C-alpha cells in the first residue's frame, strides 16, 4: 500500500528506468546495477549478459496502465507483473565464467490508502457508446454514470433522477471489498430502494410483448458479484394494466432523497446519494390510441409523459421538436443525468422486472393533428396520428 498522495507509477522505483516497460540485462549492467561476491567481472566489459526484464501494469478492470498514469482508487488494486526471459551471465574471469538462468515472473498488487468511494453506477449500458455516449466527465460507455457529488447537499447531481418500480443499477465501489458491506438505505417517503450483493442475472426472460431477452446482456463478466440497487414504488397491477379505467394509484411526493450507506465490520463506510424527481408507471404491452392512453394515465392520477420527460433527442426534420436539456446532437438520446427517463436508464426492454416493451410511447406533445412519440430503445422521436395505437408511460409529477 502506498502512502497518501498523488502518485504515478514512475514514482514507484523498480529496476527499470522511469517510463520504461522493458530493458535488457546488459543495459542494467552498463548502469552498474550488478554485483559479484568474489570480484569476477571487474573492469571494462568485464561482465556481459543476455536476456531482458519487462514490466506490465493493469488496473482492476484488466486495462493496461501507463507508468505516467496517476494512481486512482477507483482503478485499484493494480496488478504489476515483472517478467524476465531466460539468458546467460558471462564474466571475464572465473571458473566457470558463464552460467545460464531460466525466465521467471513476479506479481505485485498495489492499492491506495483512501476513503472508500462509489466510483460510478451502472444502469443498462446498451446504446451508451459512440454517438449515444454522454460527456466523458459524466458517462463512461463501460462503467455507466460517474459519481458527480459525495456532498449530501448536491446529491441531486447524481444518477438517477427518474425511476420506476423494478429498475436497477450496480455500484462500482473503490477502496473497499463490496462483499464485506452491510447496507442501510436512508430515505423519507413512499418510494424505496434495496441494495444486495448478488450475481448479475443469467439466462433469459420473456418481455411483456413476448420477446425472449438475454438478462443483463450489457454485463460481460457474470462470475463476479455486484452491489445491485433496485427501486421500489407504485406500479400498475395486471388488472389495472388491462382496464381502461384503472382507478387511482399511489402517487409519490417528490423530490425524494436517498442515501445508501455501506459499512464493514471494521467501521469503514461508503455512501452514495441521489434524488428522484420523477416516477414513471407503464401500461405493459397495451398498445392503444392516444386518447385512451392519456385517459388511462389520468385515471391513475398521473399524466402522460412529454417528450422532454423521456429523452434529450432533437428532431430537426419534418415536425421538429427538442427533448430535455442538455440536448443531444441528433434524434437519439445522449446519456446524461437529468435529461429524460429513457436517456438515464437506456434500453428499457432489457430490465427484467420493469414491464417495459420495445416500441413507441405516446407523449402529450402535439403538432397539428399528430402526437409526438418516443421510442424506448434509444429515445428516437417521431410523430403519428392520434388514431394509431402505441404504448403508454405515465409520470408524476
Tab-separated table of C-alpha atoms in Angstrom:
chain	number	residue	atom	x	y	z
A	1	UNK	CA	0.000	0.000	0.000
A	2	UNK	CA	1.312	3.425	-0.957
A	3	UNK	CA	1.322	6.395	1.425
A	4	UNK	CA	-1.255	9.132	0.887
A	5	UNK	CA	-0.730	11.496	-2.027
A	6	UNK	CA	-0.938	11.700	-5.800
A	7	UNK	CA	1.487	9.270	-7.405
A	8	UNK	CA	2.233	7.923	-10.844
A	9	UNK	CA	3.833	4.550	-11.455
A	10	UNK	CA	7.049	6.373	-12.293
A	11	UNK	CA	7.180	7.278	-8.591
A	12	UNK	CA	7.402	3.575	-7.753
A	13	UNK	CA	11.048	2.600	-8.200
A	14	UNK	CA	11.882	-0.637	-9.993
A	15	UNK	CA	14.944	-1.965	-11.795
A	16	UNK	CA	13.508	-0.406	-14.948
A	17	UNK	CA	14.235	3.274	-15.631
A	18	UNK	CA	11.385	5.765	-15.292
A	19	UNK	CA	8.981	5.498	-18.221
A	20	UNK	CA	10.379	2.194	-19.493
A	21	UNK	CA	8.417	-1.056	-19.720
A	22	UNK	CA	11.343	-3.288	-20.703
A	23	UNK	CA	15.126	-3.309	-20.531
A	24	UNK	CA	17.905	-5.706	-21.468
A	25	UNK	CA	20.016	-7.168	-18.679
A	26	UNK	CA	23.106	-5.898	-20.457
A	27	UNK	CA	21.744	-2.346	-20.166
A	28	UNK	CA	21.306	-2.835	-16.428
A	29	UNK	CA	24.911	-3.985	-16.193
A	30	UNK	CA	26.122	-0.914	-18.087
A	31	UNK	CA	24.312	1.210	-15.457
A	32	UNK	CA	26.262	-0.513	-12.687
A	33	UNK	CA	23.280	-2.468	-11.415
A	34	UNK	CA	25.108	-5.728	-10.739
A	35	UNK	CA	27.476	-7.278	-8.262
A	36	UNK	CA	29.688	-10.322	-7.754
A	37	UNK	CA	30.776	-11.531	-4.317
A	38	UNK	CA	34.251	-12.718	-5.376
A	39	UNK	CA	35.041	-9.829	-7.728
A	40	UNK	CA	34.700	-11.569	-11.084
A	41	UNK	CA	33.701	-9.240	-13.873
A	42	UNK	CA	35.520	-6.142	-12.692
A	43	UNK	CA	36.883	-3.783	-15.317
A	44	UNK	CA	35.682	-2.579	-18.689
A	45	UNK	CA	33.488	-5.159	-20.410
A	46	UNK	CA	34.236	-7.480	-17.535
A	47	UNK	CA	30.694	-8.812	-17.477
A	48	UNK	CA	28.004	-9.270	-20.105
A	49	UNK	CA	24.522	-10.702	-20.027
A	50	UNK	CA	21.737	-11.783	-22.331
A	51	UNK	CA	18.042	-11.673	-21.561
A	52	UNK	CA	15.652	-8.919	-20.565
A	53	UNK	CA	13.137	-7.779	-17.962
A	54	UNK	CA	9.692	-6.385	-18.787
A	55	UNK	CA	7.028	-4.642	-16.731
A	56	UNK	CA	3.236	-4.759	-17.243
A	57	UNK	CA	0.636	-2.880	-15.194
A	58	UNK	CA	-3.108	-3.492	-15.297
A	59	UNK	CA	-5.924	-1.948	-13.291
A	60	UNK	CA	-8.710	-3.901	-11.583
A	61	UNK	CA	-10.675	-3.935	-14.849
A	62	UNK	CA	-7.802	-5.539	-16.749
A	63	UNK	CA	-6.974	-2.374	-18.702
A	64	UNK	CA	-3.333	-1.593	-19.420
A	65	UNK	CA	-1.906	1.290	-17.385
A	66	UNK	CA	0.973	3.564	-18.410
A	67	UNK	CA	3.754	4.346	-15.959
A	68	UNK	CA	2.917	8.041	-16.301
A	69	UNK	CA	-0.704	7.484	-15.193
A	70	UNK	CA	-1.787	8.769	-11.793
A	71	UNK	CA	-2.958	6.041	-9.436
A	72	UNK	CA	-6.720	6.113	-8.870
A	73	UNK	CA	-8.556	4.338	-6.050
A	74	UNK	CA	-11.405	3.591	-8.455
A	75	UNK	CA	-8.990	1.537	-10.569
A	76	UNK	CA	-7.166	-0.174	-7.691
A	77	UNK	CA	-5.894	-2.698	-6.862
A	78	UNK	CA	-3.333	-2.575	-9.642
A	79	UNK	CA	-1.550	-5.712	-10.784
A	80	UNK	CA	2.155	-5.193	-11.507
A	81	UNK	CA	3.917	-8.059	-13.294
A	82	UNK	CA	7.700	-8.283	-13.711
A	83	UNK	CA	8.796	-10.875	-16.278
A	84	UNK	CA	12.334	-11.965	-17.068
A	85	UNK	CA	13.402	-14.031	-20.027
A	86	UNK	CA	15.950	-16.782	-19.846
A	87	UNK	CA	19.528	-15.754	-20.537
A	88	UNK	CA	23.149	-16.028	-19.562
A	89	UNK	CA	25.705	-14.168	-17.465
A	90	UNK	CA	29.365	-14.145	-18.523
A	91	UNK	CA	32.394	-12.667	-16.710
A	92	UNK	CA	35.915	-12.114	-17.982
A	93	UNK	CA	37.352	-14.272	-15.207
A	94	UNK	CA	36.121	-17.067	-13.021
A	95	UNK	CA	35.751	-20.811	-13.357
A	96	UNK	CA	33.274	-21.337	-14.755
A	97	UNK	CA	32.945	-17.880	-16.240
A	98	UNK	CA	29.425	-18.286	-17.610
A	99	UNK	CA	26.095	-19.541	-16.345
A	100	UNK	CA	22.603	-19.756	-17.757
A	101	UNK	CA	19.348	-18.981	-15.987
A	102	UNK	CA	15.691	-19.512	-16.644
A	103	UNK	CA	12.988	-16.906	-17.065
A	104	UNK	CA	10.601	-16.104	-14.265
A	105	UNK	CA	7.740	-13.894	-13.212
A	106	UNK	CA	6.768	-11.966	-10.096
A	107	UNK	CA	3.384	-10.357	-9.429
A	108	UNK	CA	2.690	-7.469	-7.046
A	109	UNK	CA	-0.564	-5.729	-6.121
A	110	UNK	CA	-0.728	-2.038	-5.302
A	111	UNK	CA	-3.600	-0.252	-3.598
A	112	UNK	CA	-4.142	3.174	-2.091
A	113	UNK	CA	-4.999	4.311	1.433
A	114	UNK	CA	-8.096	6.404	0.854
A	115	UNK	CA	-11.685	6.853	1.973
A	116	UNK	CA	-13.835	4.290	0.120
A	117	UNK	CA	-15.961	5.786	-2.641
A	118	UNK	CA	-18.656	4.899	-5.144
A	119	UNK	CA	-16.779	5.487	-8.385
A	120	UNK	CA	-19.642	5.002	-10.817
A	121	UNK	CA	-23.104	3.496	-11.116
A	122	UNK	CA	-24.120	1.188	-13.951
A	123	UNK	CA	-27.609	1.068	-15.438
A	124	UNK	CA	-28.152	-0.600	-18.832
A	125	UNK	CA	-25.116	0.254	-20.980
A	126	UNK	CA	-26.770	-0.700	-24.282
A	127	UNK	CA	-26.877	2.371	-26.524
A	128	UNK	CA	-24.171	4.018	-24.481
A	129	UNK	CA	-21.229	4.134	-26.880
A	130	UNK	CA	-20.236	6.359	-29.797
A	131	UNK	CA	-22.971	8.914	-30.603
A	132	UNK	CA	-25.098	7.775	-27.647
A	133	UNK	CA	-22.337	8.460	-25.106
A	134	UNK	CA	-22.695	11.495	-22.880
A	135	UNK	CA	-19.859	13.797	-21.754
A	136	UNK	CA	-16.798	11.882	-20.546
A	137	UNK	CA	-16.930	13.539	-17.116
A	138	UNK	CA	-20.477	12.209	-16.646
A	139	UNK	CA	-20.764	8.988	-18.665
A	140	UNK	CA	-18.403	6.071	-19.299
A	141	UNK	CA	-19.505	3.595	-22.005
A	142	UNK	CA	-18.057	0.733	-19.937
A	143	UNK	CA	-18.853	1.924	-16.396
A	144	UNK	CA	-22.050	3.985	-16.638
A	145	UNK	CA	-22.630	7.275	-14.858
A	146	UNK	CA	-19.692	8.659	-12.890
A	147	UNK	CA	-20.366	9.904	-9.368
A	148	UNK	CA	-20.870	13.662	-9.572
A	149	UNK	CA	-21.106	14.520	-5.876
A	150	UNK	CA	-20.392	12.987	-2.476
A	151	UNK	CA	-21.849	16.033	-0.713
A	152	UNK	CA	-25.385	15.459	0.613
A	153	UNK	CA	-26.352	19.000	-0.360
A	154	UNK	CA	-25.792	18.152	-4.030
A	155	UNK	CA	-26.870	14.514	-4.261
A	156	UNK	CA	-29.316	15.734	-6.929
A	157	UNK	CA	-26.385	15.856	-9.363
A	158	UNK	CA	-26.077	12.054	-9.260
A	159	UNK	CA	-27.877	9.345	-11.224
A	160	UNK	CA	-30.758	8.580	-11.108
A	161	UNK	CA	-33.222	11.462	-11.078
A	162	UNK	CA	-36.005	9.309	-12.551
A	163	UNK	CA	-37.295	5.897	-11.585
A	164	UNK	CA	-39.857	3.133	-11.941
A	165	UNK	CA	-40.582	0.005	-9.957
A	166	UNK	CA	-38.141	-2.807	-10.726
A	167	UNK	CA	-35.416	-0.726	-12.353
A	168	UNK	CA	-31.906	-1.370	-11.043
A	169	UNK	CA	-28.295	-0.258	-11.280
A	170	UNK	CA	-24.971	-1.514	-9.909
A	171	UNK	CA	-22.479	0.326	-7.709
A	172	UNK	CA	-18.783	0.347	-8.630
A	173	UNK	CA	-17.077	0.563	-5.232
A	174	UNK	CA	-13.465	1.690	-4.814
A	175	UNK	CA	-11.230	1.240	-1.779
A	176	UNK	CA	-13.199	-1.478	-0.009
A	177	UNK	CA	-14.468	-5.022	-0.608
A	178	UNK	CA	-18.137	-4.696	-1.540
A	179	UNK	CA	-18.840	-8.202	-0.294
A	180	UNK	CA	-17.995	-7.160	3.276
A	181	UNK	CA	-20.556	-4.351	3.404
A	182	UNK	CA	-23.920	-4.250	5.138
A	183	UNK	CA	-26.247	-1.665	3.643
A	184	UNK	CA	-28.685	0.846	5.066
A	185	UNK	CA	-30.957	2.967	2.874
A	186	UNK	CA	-31.744	6.343	4.394
A	187	UNK	CA	-34.802	7.995	2.880
A	188	UNK	CA	-38.092	9.550	3.857
A	189	UNK	CA	-41.034	8.979	1.557
A	190	UNK	CA	-43.134	6.306	-0.103
A	191	UNK	CA	-40.504	5.184	-2.607
A	192	UNK	CA	-37.923	2.604	-1.607
A	193	UNK	CA	-34.621	1.065	-2.646
A	194	UNK	CA	-32.771	-2.113	-1.738
A	195	UNK	CA	-29.056	-2.934	-2.032
A	196	UNK	CA	-27.988	-6.559	-2.464
A	197	UNK	CA	-24.613	-8.217	-3.020
A	198	UNK	CA	-25.546	-10.625	-5.783
A	199	UNK	CA	-24.563	-12.160	-9.093
A	200	UNK	CA	-25.832	-10.497	-12.294
A	201	UNK	CA	-28.865	-12.121	-13.874
A	202	UNK	CA	-28.237	-15.021	-16.240
A	203	UNK	CA	-30.412	-16.861	-18.717
A	204	UNK	CA	-33.377	-15.282	-20.452
A	205	UNK	CA	-36.736	-13.774	-19.606
A	206	UNK	CA	-39.908	-13.062	-21.574
A	207	UNK	CA	-40.845	-9.413	-22.006
A	208	UNK	CA	-44.463	-8.179	-21.825
A	209	UNK	CA	-44.565	-8.199	-25.647
A	210	UNK	CA	-43.431	-11.864	-25.661
A	211	UNK	CA	-39.833	-11.360	-26.729
A	212	UNK	CA	-37.089	-13.599	-25.349
A	213	UNK	CA	-34.475	-11.331	-23.802
A	214	UNK	CA	-30.982	-12.178	-22.559
A	215	UNK	CA	-30.863	-10.966	-18.956
A	216	UNK	CA	-28.256	-8.332	-18.045
A	217	UNK	CA	-26.806	-8.568	-21.541
A	218	UNK	CA	-24.692	-5.432	-21.000
A	219	UNK	CA	-22.590	-7.248	-18.367
A	220	UNK	CA	-19.858	-9.382	-19.922
A	221	UNK	CA	-18.429	-10.977	-16.766
A	222	UNK	CA	-21.246	-12.515	-14.736
A	223	UNK	CA	-18.958	-14.542	-12.478
A	224	UNK	CA	-18.450	-11.636	-10.064
A	225	UNK	CA	-20.959	-10.318	-7.566
A	226	UNK	CA	-22.260	-6.773	-7.837
A	227	UNK	CA	-23.815	-4.349	-5.365
A	228	UNK	CA	-27.237	-4.000	-7.002
A	229	UNK	CA	-29.654	-1.200	-6.158
A	230	UNK	CA	-33.303	-1.866	-7.049
A	231	UNK	CA	-36.002	0.804	-6.932
A	232	UNK	CA	-39.402	0.064	-5.422
A	233	UNK	CA	-42.587	2.078	-5.689
A	234	UNK	CA	-46.056	2.269	-7.250
A	235	UNK	CA	-46.700	0.272	-10.413
A	236	UNK	CA	-49.851	-0.711	-12.231
A	237	UNK	CA	-51.235	-4.121	-11.308
A	238	UNK	CA	-52.184	-6.629	-14.001
A	239	UNK	CA	-55.858	-5.727	-13.560
A	240	UNK	CA	-55.081	-2.013	-13.866
A	241	UNK	CA	-52.986	-2.634	-16.980
A	242	UNK	CA	-55.872	-4.410	-18.684
A	243	UNK	CA	-58.504	-1.853	-17.601
A	244	UNK	CA	-59.428	1.317	-19.487
A	245	UNK	CA	-60.331	2.955	-16.148
A	246	UNK	CA	-57.782	1.556	-13.693
A	247	UNK	CA	-58.548	3.892	-10.783
A	248	UNK	CA	-56.091	5.790	-8.660
A	249	UNK	CA	-52.562	4.591	-7.939
A	250	UNK	CA	-50.442	5.852	-5.052
A	251	UNK	CA	-48.607	8.966	-6.135
A	252	UNK	CA	-45.213	9.652	-4.504
A	253	UNK	CA	-44.356	13.045	-3.074
A	254	UNK	CA	-41.306	14.209	-4.990
A	255	UNK	CA	-38.447	15.018	-4.925
A	256	UNK	CA	-37.291	12.237	-2.597
A	257	UNK	CA	-33.672	11.899	-1.447
A	258	UNK	CA	-31.908	8.558	-0.965
A	259	UNK	CA	-28.621	7.891	0.792
A	260	UNK	CA	-27.143	4.393	0.540
A	261	UNK	CA	-24.697	3.633	3.351
A	262	UNK	CA	-22.439	0.564	3.277
A	263	UNK	CA	-20.428	-0.409	6.384
A	264	UNK	CA	-17.992	-3.228	7.042
A	265	UNK	CA	-17.127	-4.858	10.384
A	266	UNK	CA	-14.166	-2.506	10.875
A	267	UNK	CA	-16.306	0.594	10.714
A	268	UNK	CA	-15.257	1.580	7.202
A	269	UNK	CA	-18.081	3.319	5.403
A	270	UNK	CA	-19.058	4.283	1.869
A	271	UNK	CA	-22.035	6.436	0.838
A	272	UNK	CA	-23.946	7.217	-2.341
A	273	UNK	CA	-26.842	9.618	-2.630
A	274	UNK	CA	-29.360	10.535	-5.303
A	275	UNK	CA	-32.630	12.443	-5.597
A	276	UNK	CA	-35.640	11.123	-7.536
A	277	UNK	CA	-37.597	13.937	-9.159
A	278	UNK	CA	-39.980	11.877	-11.318
A	279	UNK	CA	-41.660	8.482	-11.006
A	280	UNK	CA	-42.942	6.559	-14.027
A	281	UNK	CA	-45.631	3.899	-14.447
A	282	UNK	CA	-46.139	1.935	-17.677
A	283	UNK	CA	-49.075	0.019	-19.119
A	284	UNK	CA	-47.160	-3.077	-20.110
A	285	UNK	CA	-47.928	-4.403	-23.579
A	286	UNK	CA	-51.167	-2.444	-24.044
A	287	UNK	CA	-50.978	-0.598	-27.377
A	288	UNK	CA	-53.884	1.853	-27.774
A	289	UNK	CA	-54.950	5.167	-29.288
A	290	UNK	CA	-53.603	8.390	-27.826
A	291	UNK	CA	-56.871	9.412	-26.164
A	292	UNK	CA	-57.207	6.034	-24.451
A	293	UNK	CA	-53.641	6.111	-23.137
A	294	UNK	CA	-53.951	9.684	-21.890
A	295	UNK	CA	-57.196	8.772	-20.106
A	296	UNK	CA	-55.530	5.715	-18.552
A	297	UNK	CA	-52.761	7.843	-17.040
A	298	UNK	CA	-55.257	10.402	-15.777
A	299	UNK	CA	-57.327	7.666	-14.137
A	300	UNK	CA	-54.239	6.596	-12.178
A	301	UNK	CA	-53.756	10.175	-11.004
A	302	UNK	CA	-50.671	10.548	-13.196
A	303	UNK	CA	-50.164	12.260	-16.562
A	304	UNK	CA	-48.951	11.041	-19.927
A	305	UNK	CA	-45.267	11.844	-20.389
A	306	UNK	CA	-43.972	14.664	-22.561
A	307	UNK	CA	-41.052	14.267	-24.967
A	308	UNK	CA	-38.762	16.102	-22.526
A	309	UNK	CA	-39.732	13.691	-19.738
A	310	UNK	CA	-38.312	10.788	-21.735
A	311	UNK	CA	-35.420	11.867	-23.957
A	312	UNK	CA	-32.988	14.630	-24.846
A	313	UNK	CA	-33.161	13.766	-28.551
A	314	UNK	CA	-33.600	16.596	-31.047
A	315	UNK	CA	-35.878	16.036	-34.059
A	316	UNK	CA	-34.974	18.554	-36.761
A	317	UNK	CA	-36.703	17.201	-39.866
A	318	UNK	CA	-40.423	17.414	-40.654
A	319	UNK	CA	-42.335	18.425	-37.482
A	320	UNK	CA	-39.280	19.294	-35.345
A	321	UNK	CA	-39.169	19.145	-31.549
A	322	UNK	CA	-36.470	19.126	-28.865
A	323	UNK	CA	-36.415	16.963	-25.765
A	324	UNK	CA	-34.803	17.609	-22.405
A	325	UNK	CA	-31.661	19.627	-21.788
A	326	UNK	CA	-28.753	19.167	-22.128
A	327	UNK	CA	-29.774	18.343	-25.690
A	328	UNK	CA	-28.431	15.531	-27.811
A	329	UNK	CA	-26.757	16.321	-31.118
A	330	UNK	CA	-29.339	14.389	-33.149
A	331	UNK	CA	-32.534	12.359	-32.993
A	332	UNK	CA	-31.388	9.905	-30.345
A	333	UNK	CA	-30.564	10.308	-26.709
A	334	UNK	CA	-27.099	11.020	-25.386
A	335	UNK	CA	-26.628	9.555	-21.927
A	336	UNK	CA	-26.857	12.354	-19.383
A	337	UNK	CA	-28.149	12.747	-15.832
A	338	UNK	CA	-31.479	14.567	-15.561
A	339	UNK	CA	-32.123	14.626	-19.313
A	340	UNK	CA	-35.044	12.217	-19.565
A	341	UNK	CA	-36.195	8.836	-18.288
A	342	UNK	CA	-35.021	6.771	-21.280
A	343	UNK	CA	-31.835	8.867	-21.511
A	344	UNK	CA	-30.848	7.902	-17.972
A	345	UNK	CA	-31.853	4.250	-17.947
A	346	UNK	CA	-31.070	3.156	-21.511
A	347	UNK	CA	-32.757	0.345	-23.444
A	348	UNK	CA	-35.874	-0.193	-21.321
A	349	UNK	CA	-36.810	-3.633	-22.659
A	350	UNK	CA	-33.720	-5.165	-21.038
A	351	UNK	CA	-34.819	-4.621	-17.427
A	352	UNK	CA	-36.250	-7.987	-16.461
A	353	UNK	CA	-38.857	-6.901	-13.911
A	354	UNK	CA	-39.807	-3.382	-15.006
A	355	UNK	CA	-42.507	-4.274	-17.540
A	356	UNK	CA	-41.399	-2.129	-20.486
A	357	UNK	CA	-41.631	-3.096	-24.153
A	358	UNK	CA	-39.552	-2.170	-27.178
A	359	UNK	CA	-41.591	0.350	-29.123
A	360	UNK	CA	-43.013	3.839	-29.386
A	361	UNK	CA	-44.616	5.512	-26.386
A	362	UNK	CA	-47.189	8.284	-26.759
A	363	UNK	CA	-46.414	11.740	-25.405
A	364	UNK	CA	-48.751	14.628	-24.671
A	365	UNK	CA	-46.817	16.894	-27.064
A	366	UNK	CA	-48.765	17.565	-30.248
A	367	UNK	CA	-48.256	19.164	-33.624
A	368	UNK	CA	-51.452	19.770	-35.546
A	369	UNK	CA	-53.434	16.545	-35.588
A	370	UNK	CA	-50.379	14.429	-34.761
A	371	UNK	CA	-48.893	13.441	-31.407
A	372	UNK	CA	-45.195	13.003	-30.798
A	373	UNK	CA	-43.834	9.570	-29.873
A	374	UNK	CA	-40.597	8.462	-28.212
A	375	UNK	CA	-39.057	5.046	-28.822
A	376	UNK	CA	-37.893	3.126	-25.757
A	377	UNK	CA	-34.673	1.802	-27.272
A	378	UNK	CA	-32.573	4.927	-27.855
A	379	UNK	CA	-35.032	7.775	-27.361
A	380	UNK	CA	-35.820	8.437	-31.023
A	381	UNK	CA	-38.667	10.936	-31.570
A	382	UNK	CA	-41.367	10.508	-34.207
A	383	UNK	CA	-44.969	11.610	-34.715
A	384	UNK	CA	-48.190	9.896	-35.739
A	385	UNK	CA	-51.919	10.375	-35.984
A	386	UNK	CA	-53.639	10.163	-32.613
A	387	UNK	CA	-55.820	7.389	-34.044
A	388	UNK	CA	-52.877	4.994	-34.235
A	389	UNK	CA	-52.033	2.607	-31.392
A	390	UNK	CA	-48.889	2.857	-29.266
A	391	UNK	CA	-47.761	2.284	-25.676
A	392	UNK	CA	-48.140	4.445	-22.567
A	393	UNK	CA	-45.791	5.535	-19.800
A	394	UNK	CA	-47.195	7.931	-17.221
A	395	UNK	CA	-45.315	10.201	-14.851
A	396	UNK	CA	-45.669	12.017	-11.557
A	397	UNK	CA	-45.372	14.907	-11.286
